[in-house]
Short mmCIF file of C-alpha atoms (C1' of nucleotides) in Angstrom, two decimals:
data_model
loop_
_atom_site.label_atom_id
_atom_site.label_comp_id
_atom_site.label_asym_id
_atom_site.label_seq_id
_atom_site.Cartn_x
_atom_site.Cartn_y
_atom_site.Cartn_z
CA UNK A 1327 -62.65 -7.14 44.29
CA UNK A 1328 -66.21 -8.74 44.23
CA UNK A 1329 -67.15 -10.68 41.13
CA UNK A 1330 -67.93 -8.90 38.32
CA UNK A 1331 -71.41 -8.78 37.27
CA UNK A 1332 -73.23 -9.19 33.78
CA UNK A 1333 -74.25 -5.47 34.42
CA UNK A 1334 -70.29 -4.35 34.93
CA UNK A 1335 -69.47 -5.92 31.84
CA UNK A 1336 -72.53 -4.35 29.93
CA UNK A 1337 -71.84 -1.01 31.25
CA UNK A 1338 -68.13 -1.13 30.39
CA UNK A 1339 -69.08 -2.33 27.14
CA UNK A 1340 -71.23 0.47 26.45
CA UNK A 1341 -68.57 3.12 27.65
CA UNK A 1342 -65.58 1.55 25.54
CA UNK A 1343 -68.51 1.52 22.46
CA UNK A 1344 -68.45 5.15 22.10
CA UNK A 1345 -67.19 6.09 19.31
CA UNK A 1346 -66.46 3.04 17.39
CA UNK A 1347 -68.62 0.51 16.00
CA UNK A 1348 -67.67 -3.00 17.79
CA UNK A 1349 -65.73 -3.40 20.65
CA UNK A 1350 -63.01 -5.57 20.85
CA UNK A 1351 -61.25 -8.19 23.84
CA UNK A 1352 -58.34 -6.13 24.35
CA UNK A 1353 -60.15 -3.38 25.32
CA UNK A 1354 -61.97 -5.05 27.80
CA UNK A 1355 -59.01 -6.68 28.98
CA UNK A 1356 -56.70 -3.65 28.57
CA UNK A 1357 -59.12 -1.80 30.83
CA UNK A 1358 -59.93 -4.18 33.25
CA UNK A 1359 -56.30 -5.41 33.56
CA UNK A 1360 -57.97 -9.13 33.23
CA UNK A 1361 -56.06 -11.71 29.94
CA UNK A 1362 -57.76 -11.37 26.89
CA UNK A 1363 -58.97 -14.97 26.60
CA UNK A 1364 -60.99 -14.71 29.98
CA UNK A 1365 -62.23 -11.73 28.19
CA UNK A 1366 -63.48 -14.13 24.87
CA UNK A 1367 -65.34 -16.09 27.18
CA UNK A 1368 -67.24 -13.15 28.98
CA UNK A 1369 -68.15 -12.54 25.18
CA UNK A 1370 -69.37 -15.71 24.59
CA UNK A 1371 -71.76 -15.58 27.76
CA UNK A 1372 -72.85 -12.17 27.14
CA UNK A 1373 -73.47 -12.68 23.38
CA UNK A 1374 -75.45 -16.48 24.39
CA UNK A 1375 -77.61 -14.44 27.12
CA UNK A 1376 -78.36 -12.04 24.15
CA UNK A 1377 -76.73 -8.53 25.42
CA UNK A 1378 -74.01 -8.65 22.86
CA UNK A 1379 -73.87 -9.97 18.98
CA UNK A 1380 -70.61 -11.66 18.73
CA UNK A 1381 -68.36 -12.52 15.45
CA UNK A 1382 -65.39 -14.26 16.68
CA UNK A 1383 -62.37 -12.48 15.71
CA UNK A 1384 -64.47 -9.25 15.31
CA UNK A 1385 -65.54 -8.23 19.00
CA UNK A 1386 -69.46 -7.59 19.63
CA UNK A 1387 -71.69 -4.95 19.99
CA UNK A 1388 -74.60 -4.12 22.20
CA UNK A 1389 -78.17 -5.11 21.35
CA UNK A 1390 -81.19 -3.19 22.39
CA UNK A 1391 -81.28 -5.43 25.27
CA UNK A 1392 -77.59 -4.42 26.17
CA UNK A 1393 -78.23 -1.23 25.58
CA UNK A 1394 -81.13 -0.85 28.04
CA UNK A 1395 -79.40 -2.27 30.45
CA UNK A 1396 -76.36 0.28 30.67
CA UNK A 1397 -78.72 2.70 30.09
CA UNK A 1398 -80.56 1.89 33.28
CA UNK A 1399 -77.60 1.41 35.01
CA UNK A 1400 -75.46 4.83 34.13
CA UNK A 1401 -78.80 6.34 34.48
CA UNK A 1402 -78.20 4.75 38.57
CA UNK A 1403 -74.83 5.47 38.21
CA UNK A 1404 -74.96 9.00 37.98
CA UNK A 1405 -77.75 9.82 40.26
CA UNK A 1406 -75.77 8.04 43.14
CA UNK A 1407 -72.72 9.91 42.59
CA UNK A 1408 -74.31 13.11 42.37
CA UNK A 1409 -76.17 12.16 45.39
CA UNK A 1410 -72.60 11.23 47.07
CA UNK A 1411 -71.23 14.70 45.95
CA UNK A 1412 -73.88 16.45 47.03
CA UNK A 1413 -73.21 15.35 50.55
CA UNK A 1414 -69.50 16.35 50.34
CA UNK A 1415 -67.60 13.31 49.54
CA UNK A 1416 -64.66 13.37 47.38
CA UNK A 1417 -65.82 12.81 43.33
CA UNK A 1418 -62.81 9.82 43.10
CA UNK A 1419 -64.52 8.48 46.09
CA UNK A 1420 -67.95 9.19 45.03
CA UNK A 1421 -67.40 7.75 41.33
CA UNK A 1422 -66.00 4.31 43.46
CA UNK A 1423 -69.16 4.39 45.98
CA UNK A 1424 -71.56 4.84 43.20
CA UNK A 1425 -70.02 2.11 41.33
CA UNK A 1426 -70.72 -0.52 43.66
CA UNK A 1427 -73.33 0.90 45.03
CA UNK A 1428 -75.68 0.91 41.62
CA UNK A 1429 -75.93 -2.79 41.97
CA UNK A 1430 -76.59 -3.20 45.79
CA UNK A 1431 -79.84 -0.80 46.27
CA UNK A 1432 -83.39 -2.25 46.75
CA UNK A 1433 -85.19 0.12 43.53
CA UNK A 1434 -87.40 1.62 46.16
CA UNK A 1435 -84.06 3.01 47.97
CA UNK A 1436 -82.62 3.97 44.24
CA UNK A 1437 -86.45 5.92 43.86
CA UNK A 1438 -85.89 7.38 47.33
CA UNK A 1439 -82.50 8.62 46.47
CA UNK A 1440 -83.55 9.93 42.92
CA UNK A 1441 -85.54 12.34 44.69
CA UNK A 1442 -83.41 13.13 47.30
CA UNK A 1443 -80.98 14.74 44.93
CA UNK A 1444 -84.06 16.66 43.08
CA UNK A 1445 -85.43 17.87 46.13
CA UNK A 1446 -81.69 19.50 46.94
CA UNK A 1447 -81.08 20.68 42.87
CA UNK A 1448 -84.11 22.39 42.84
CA UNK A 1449 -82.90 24.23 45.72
CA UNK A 1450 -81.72 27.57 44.67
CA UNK A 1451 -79.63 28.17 47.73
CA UNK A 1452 -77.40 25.65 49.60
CA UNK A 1453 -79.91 24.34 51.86
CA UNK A 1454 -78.87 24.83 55.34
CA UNK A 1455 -78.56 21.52 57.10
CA UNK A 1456 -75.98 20.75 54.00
CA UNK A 1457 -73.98 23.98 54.82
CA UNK A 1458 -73.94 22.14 58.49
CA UNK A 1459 -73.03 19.17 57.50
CA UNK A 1460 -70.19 20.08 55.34
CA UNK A 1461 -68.96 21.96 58.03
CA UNK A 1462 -69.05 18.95 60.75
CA UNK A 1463 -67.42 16.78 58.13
CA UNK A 1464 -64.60 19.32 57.42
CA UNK A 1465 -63.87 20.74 61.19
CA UNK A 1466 -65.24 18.25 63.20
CA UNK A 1467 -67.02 20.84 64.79
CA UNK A 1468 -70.62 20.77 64.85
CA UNK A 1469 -72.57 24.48 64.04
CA UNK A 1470 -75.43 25.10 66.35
CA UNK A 1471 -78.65 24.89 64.16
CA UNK A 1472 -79.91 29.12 64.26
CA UNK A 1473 -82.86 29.93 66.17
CA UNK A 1474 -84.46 31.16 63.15
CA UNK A 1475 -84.63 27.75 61.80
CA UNK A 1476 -85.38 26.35 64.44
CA UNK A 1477 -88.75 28.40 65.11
CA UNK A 1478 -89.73 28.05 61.44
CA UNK A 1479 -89.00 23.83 61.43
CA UNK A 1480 -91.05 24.03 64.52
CA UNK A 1481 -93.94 26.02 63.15
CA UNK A 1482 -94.42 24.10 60.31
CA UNK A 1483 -94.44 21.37 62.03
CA UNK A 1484 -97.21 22.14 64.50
CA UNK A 1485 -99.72 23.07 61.42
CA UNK A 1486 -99.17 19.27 60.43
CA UNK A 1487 -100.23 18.14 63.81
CA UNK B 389 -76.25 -13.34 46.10
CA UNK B 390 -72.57 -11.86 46.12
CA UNK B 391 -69.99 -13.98 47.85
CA UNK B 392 -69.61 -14.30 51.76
CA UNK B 393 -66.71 -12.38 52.91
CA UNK B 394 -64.76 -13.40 55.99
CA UNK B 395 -66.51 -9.84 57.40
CA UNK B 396 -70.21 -11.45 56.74
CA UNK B 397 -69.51 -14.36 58.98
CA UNK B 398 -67.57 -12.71 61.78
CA UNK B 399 -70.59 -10.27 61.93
CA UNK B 400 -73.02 -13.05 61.87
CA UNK B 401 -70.85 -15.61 64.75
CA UNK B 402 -71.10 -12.38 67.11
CA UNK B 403 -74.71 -12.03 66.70
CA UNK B 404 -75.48 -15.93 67.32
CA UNK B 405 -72.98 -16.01 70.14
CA UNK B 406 -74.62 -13.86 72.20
CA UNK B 407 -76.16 -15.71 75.37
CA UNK B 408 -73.90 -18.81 74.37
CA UNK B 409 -70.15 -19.79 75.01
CA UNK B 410 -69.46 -21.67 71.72
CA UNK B 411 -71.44 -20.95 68.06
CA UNK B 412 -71.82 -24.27 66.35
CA UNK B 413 -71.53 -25.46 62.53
CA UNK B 414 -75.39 -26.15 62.46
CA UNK B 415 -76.41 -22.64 64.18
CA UNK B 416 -74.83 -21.22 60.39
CA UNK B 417 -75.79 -23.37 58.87
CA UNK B 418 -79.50 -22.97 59.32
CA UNK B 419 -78.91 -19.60 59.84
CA UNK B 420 -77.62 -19.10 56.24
CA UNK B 421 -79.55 -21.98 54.80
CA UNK B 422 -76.00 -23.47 53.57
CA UNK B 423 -74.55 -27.68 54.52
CA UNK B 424 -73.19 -28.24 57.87
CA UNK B 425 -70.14 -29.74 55.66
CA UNK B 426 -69.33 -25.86 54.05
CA UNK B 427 -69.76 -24.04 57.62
CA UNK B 428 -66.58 -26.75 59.02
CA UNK B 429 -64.58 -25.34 55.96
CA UNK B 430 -65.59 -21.84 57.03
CA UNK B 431 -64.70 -21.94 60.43
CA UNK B 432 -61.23 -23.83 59.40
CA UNK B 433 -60.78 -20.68 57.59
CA UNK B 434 -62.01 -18.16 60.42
CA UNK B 435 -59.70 -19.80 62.55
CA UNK B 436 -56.27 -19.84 60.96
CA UNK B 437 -57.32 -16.16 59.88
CA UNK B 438 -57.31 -15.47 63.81
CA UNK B 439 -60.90 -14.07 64.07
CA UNK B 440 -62.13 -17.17 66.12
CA UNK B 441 -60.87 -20.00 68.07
CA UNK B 442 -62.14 -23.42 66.63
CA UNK B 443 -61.87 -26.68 68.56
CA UNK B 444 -63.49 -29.46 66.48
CA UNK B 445 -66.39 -31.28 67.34
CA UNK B 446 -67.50 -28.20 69.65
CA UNK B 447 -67.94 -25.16 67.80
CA UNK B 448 -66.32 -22.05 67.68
CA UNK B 449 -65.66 -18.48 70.14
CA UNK B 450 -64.72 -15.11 68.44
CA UNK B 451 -61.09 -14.03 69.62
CA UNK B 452 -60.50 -10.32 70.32
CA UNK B 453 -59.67 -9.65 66.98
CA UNK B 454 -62.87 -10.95 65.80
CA UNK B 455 -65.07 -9.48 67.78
CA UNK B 456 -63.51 -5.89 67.38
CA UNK B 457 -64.09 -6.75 63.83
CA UNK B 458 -67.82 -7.64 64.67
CA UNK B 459 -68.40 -4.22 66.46
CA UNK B 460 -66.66 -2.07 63.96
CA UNK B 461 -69.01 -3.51 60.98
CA UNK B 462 -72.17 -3.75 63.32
CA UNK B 463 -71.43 -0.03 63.90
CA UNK B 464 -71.17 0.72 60.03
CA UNK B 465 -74.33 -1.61 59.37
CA UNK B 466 -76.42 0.23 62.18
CA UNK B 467 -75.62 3.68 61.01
CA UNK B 468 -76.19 3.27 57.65
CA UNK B 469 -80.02 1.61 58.76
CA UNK B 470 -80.25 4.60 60.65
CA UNK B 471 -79.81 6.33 57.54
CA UNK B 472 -81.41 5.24 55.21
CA UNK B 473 -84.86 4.87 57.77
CA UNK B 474 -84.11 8.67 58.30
CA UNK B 475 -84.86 8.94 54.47
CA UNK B 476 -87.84 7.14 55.01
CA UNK B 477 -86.72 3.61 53.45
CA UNK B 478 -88.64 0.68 54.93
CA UNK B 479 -86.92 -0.74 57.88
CA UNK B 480 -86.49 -4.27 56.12
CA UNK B 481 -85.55 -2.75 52.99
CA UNK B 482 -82.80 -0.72 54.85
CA UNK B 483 -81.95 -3.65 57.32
CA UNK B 484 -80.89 -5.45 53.95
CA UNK B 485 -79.43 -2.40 52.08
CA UNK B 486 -77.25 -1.76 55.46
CA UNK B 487 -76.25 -5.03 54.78
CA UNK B 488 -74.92 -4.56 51.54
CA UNK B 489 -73.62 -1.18 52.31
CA UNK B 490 -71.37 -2.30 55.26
CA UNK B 491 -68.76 -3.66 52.86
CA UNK B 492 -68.38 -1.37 50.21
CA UNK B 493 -68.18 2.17 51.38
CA UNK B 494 -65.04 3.87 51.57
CA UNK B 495 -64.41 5.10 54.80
CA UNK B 496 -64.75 8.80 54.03
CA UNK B 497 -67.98 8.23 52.70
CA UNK B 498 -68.83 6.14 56.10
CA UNK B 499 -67.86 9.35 58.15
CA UNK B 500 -70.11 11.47 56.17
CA UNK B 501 -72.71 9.04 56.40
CA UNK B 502 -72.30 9.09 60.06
CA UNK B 503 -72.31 12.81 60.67
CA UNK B 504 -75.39 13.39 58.69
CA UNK B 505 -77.03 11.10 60.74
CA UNK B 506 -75.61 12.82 63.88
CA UNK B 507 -76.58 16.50 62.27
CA UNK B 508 -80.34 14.78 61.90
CA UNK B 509 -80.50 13.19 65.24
CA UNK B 510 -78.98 16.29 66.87
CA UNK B 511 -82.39 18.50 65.22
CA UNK B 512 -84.95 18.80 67.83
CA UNK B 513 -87.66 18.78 65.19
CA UNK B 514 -87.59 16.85 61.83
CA UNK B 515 -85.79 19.15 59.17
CA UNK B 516 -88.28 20.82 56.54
CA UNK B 517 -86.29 19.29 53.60
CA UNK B 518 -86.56 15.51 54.74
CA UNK B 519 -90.48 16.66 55.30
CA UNK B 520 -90.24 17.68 51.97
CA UNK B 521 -88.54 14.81 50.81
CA UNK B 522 -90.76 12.19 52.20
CA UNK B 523 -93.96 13.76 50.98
CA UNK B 524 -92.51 13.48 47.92
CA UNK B 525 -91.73 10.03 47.60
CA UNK B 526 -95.11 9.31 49.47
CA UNK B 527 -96.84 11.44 46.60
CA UNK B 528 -95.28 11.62 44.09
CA UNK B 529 -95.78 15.83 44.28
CA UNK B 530 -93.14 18.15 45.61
CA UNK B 531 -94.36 20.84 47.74
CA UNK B 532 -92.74 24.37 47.29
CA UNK B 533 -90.08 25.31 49.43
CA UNK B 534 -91.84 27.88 51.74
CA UNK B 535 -90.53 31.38 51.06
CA UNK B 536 -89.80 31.85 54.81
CA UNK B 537 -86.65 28.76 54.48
CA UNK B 538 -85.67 29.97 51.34
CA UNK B 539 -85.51 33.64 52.89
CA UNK B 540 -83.31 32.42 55.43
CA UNK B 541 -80.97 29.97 53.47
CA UNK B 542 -80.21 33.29 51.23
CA UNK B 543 -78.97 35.38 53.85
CA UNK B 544 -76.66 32.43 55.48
CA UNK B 545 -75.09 32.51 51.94
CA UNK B 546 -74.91 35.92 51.67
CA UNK B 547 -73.19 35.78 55.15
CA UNK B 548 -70.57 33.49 54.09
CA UNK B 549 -69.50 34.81 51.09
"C1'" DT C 174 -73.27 -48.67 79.97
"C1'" DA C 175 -74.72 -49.88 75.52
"C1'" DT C 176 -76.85 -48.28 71.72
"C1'" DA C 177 -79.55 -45.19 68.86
"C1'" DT C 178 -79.69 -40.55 67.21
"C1'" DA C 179 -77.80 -36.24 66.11
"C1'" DA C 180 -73.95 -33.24 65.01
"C1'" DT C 181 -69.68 -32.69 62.78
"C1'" DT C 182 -65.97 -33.65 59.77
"C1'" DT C 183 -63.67 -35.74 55.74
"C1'" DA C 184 -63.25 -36.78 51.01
"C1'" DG C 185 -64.31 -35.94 46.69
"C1'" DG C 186 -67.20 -33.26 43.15
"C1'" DC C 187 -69.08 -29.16 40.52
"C1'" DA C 188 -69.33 -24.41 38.74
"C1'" DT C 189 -67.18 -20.19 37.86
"C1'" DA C 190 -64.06 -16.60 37.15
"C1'" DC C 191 -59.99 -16.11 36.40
"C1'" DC C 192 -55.17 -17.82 34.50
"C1'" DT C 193 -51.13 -19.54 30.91
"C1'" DA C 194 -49.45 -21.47 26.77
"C1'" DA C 195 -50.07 -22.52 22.31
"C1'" DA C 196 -52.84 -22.50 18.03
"C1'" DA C 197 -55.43 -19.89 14.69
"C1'" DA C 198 -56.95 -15.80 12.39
"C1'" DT C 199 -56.35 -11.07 11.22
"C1'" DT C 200 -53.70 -6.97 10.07
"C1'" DA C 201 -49.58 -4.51 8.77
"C1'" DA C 202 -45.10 -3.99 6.45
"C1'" DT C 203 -42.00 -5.03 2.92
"C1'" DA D 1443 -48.58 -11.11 -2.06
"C1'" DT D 1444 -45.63 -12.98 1.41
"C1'" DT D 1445 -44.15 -12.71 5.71
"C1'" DA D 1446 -43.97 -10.72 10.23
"C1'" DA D 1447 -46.44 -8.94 14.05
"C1'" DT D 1448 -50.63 -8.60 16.51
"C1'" DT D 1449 -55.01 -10.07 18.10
"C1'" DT D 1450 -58.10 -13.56 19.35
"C1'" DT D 1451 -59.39 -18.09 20.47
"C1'" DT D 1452 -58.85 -22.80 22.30
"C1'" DA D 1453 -57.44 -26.08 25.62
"C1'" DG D 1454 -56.37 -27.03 29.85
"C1'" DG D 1455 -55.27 -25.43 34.78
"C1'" DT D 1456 -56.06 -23.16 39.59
"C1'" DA D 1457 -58.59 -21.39 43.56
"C1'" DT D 1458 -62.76 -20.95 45.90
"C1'" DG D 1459 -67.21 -21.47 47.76
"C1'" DC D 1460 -70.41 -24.26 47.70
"C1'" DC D 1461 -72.31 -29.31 47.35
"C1'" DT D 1462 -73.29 -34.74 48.61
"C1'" DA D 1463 -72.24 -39.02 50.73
"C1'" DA D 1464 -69.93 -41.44 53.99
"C1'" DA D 1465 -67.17 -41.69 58.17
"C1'" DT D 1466 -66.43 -40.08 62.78
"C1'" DT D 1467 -67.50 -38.11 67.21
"C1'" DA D 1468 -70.70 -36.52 70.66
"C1'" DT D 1469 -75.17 -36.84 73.07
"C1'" DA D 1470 -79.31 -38.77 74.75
"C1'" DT D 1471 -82.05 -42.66 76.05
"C1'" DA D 1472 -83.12 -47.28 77.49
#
DNA sequence: TATATAATTTAGGCATACCTAAAAATTAAT
DNA sequence: ATTAATTTTTAGGTATGCCTAAATTATATA
């Protein structure tokens, strides 16, 4: 796996917070299958770049800072698997992509792809290229594109010209 | 920046081989901005792993099993570029997202990825949604989905079900 | 061809993200 | 309230991906 991030630990943090008021090394370690003393010092360097307040023997806590942070990244999070499941892939899959993919994106892709998935859930009916595409993914076979839409794509587009 | 994998280098000795027989320690070297010194460890590595043949003091040549490996990611990286320029991402934002992308996809996702960019491609006029979508992230503003598509989309569903 | 210059490798070092083993603190059970 | 069990921390270790400096080999020039 790649190295973990300050942003996987914050986000983890903020998941395994829920609920209770501090969270402690053997849940981080427990959940990340790591040893609980690689887990003190992760505490130690999140607490001394000021995500976390940290009592030895007593786990941390997120700070405002911290908390932004997960914020804005389950706030990525979430719109890239949606995005993902929206074009048909698999949510196990999707929840994986999305995970590695939240930390990867330039922000004007993330902005791109934030509307992207808008655009499509404002949609009241399954728009028709993603009826297509679903289909091509699932038979390998390719639907011709109707005439109907065809014309109307068309159309519209000579007005723009 | 996230650590080199063996799949970053084999991609990158393919594209400074081309028009050369051997790729040398300083042609990585400069090309990553990293010591002449690391590059000999690198290609030490590459070549016990099999992915190039490494005679020192004269560079190195991908093997067959390196370059397949070359092709197979250059294919991932140039599809997902595709893609994401198809959403309207900046070409150097996307060259560098690709990048990123390449490594981390599962390979169900990279065969969705792949057909949507097929189903695009395949349209003999650009697709009213990605219209849509573009003006949108140009803008700001989301335009209403013309009555005509929406017509249409309704009666595919209704023809399905 | 001898020698200067450039390229490459070796040897040893540093940072980091993990580890194990053992010490210290906390919590639970009698 | 002791003592036993559990959790957490400390101390020290390993692997790796990079580094610098110095040694070695290759190349270019006089």
């Amino acid at each position: 796996m790649r190295k973990r991030t300050i942003e996987d630990y914050v986000e983890l943090v903020y998941d395994l917070q829920k609920g209770k008021k501090r969270v402690h090394t053997n849940d981080i370690a427990s959940s990340l299958s790591i040893n609980p003393a690689s887990v003190t010092e992760i505490f130690q360097k999140l607490n001394a770049e000021g995500y976390v307040s940290y009592k030895k023997y007593s786990g941390i806590k997120l700070t405002d800072k911290g908390k932004n942070i997960a914020l804005r990244i389950k706030k990525k999070h979430n719109t890239l698997k949606e995005f993902l499941i929206l074009l048909g892939i698999d949510s196990k899959i999707a929840e994986n992509d999305a995970c590695e993919m939240e930390h990867i994106l330039h922000p004007s892709t993330m902005d791109t792809i934030i509307k992207f998935v808008e655009v499509i859930k404002k949609c009241e009916v399954t728009p028709f290229w993603l009826e297509r595409l679903k289909g091509y993914v699932r038979s390998g076979k390719l639907s011709k594109c109707p005439p109907e839409i065809y014309e109307l794509c068309q159309n519209f587009q000579k007005i723009k010209d």
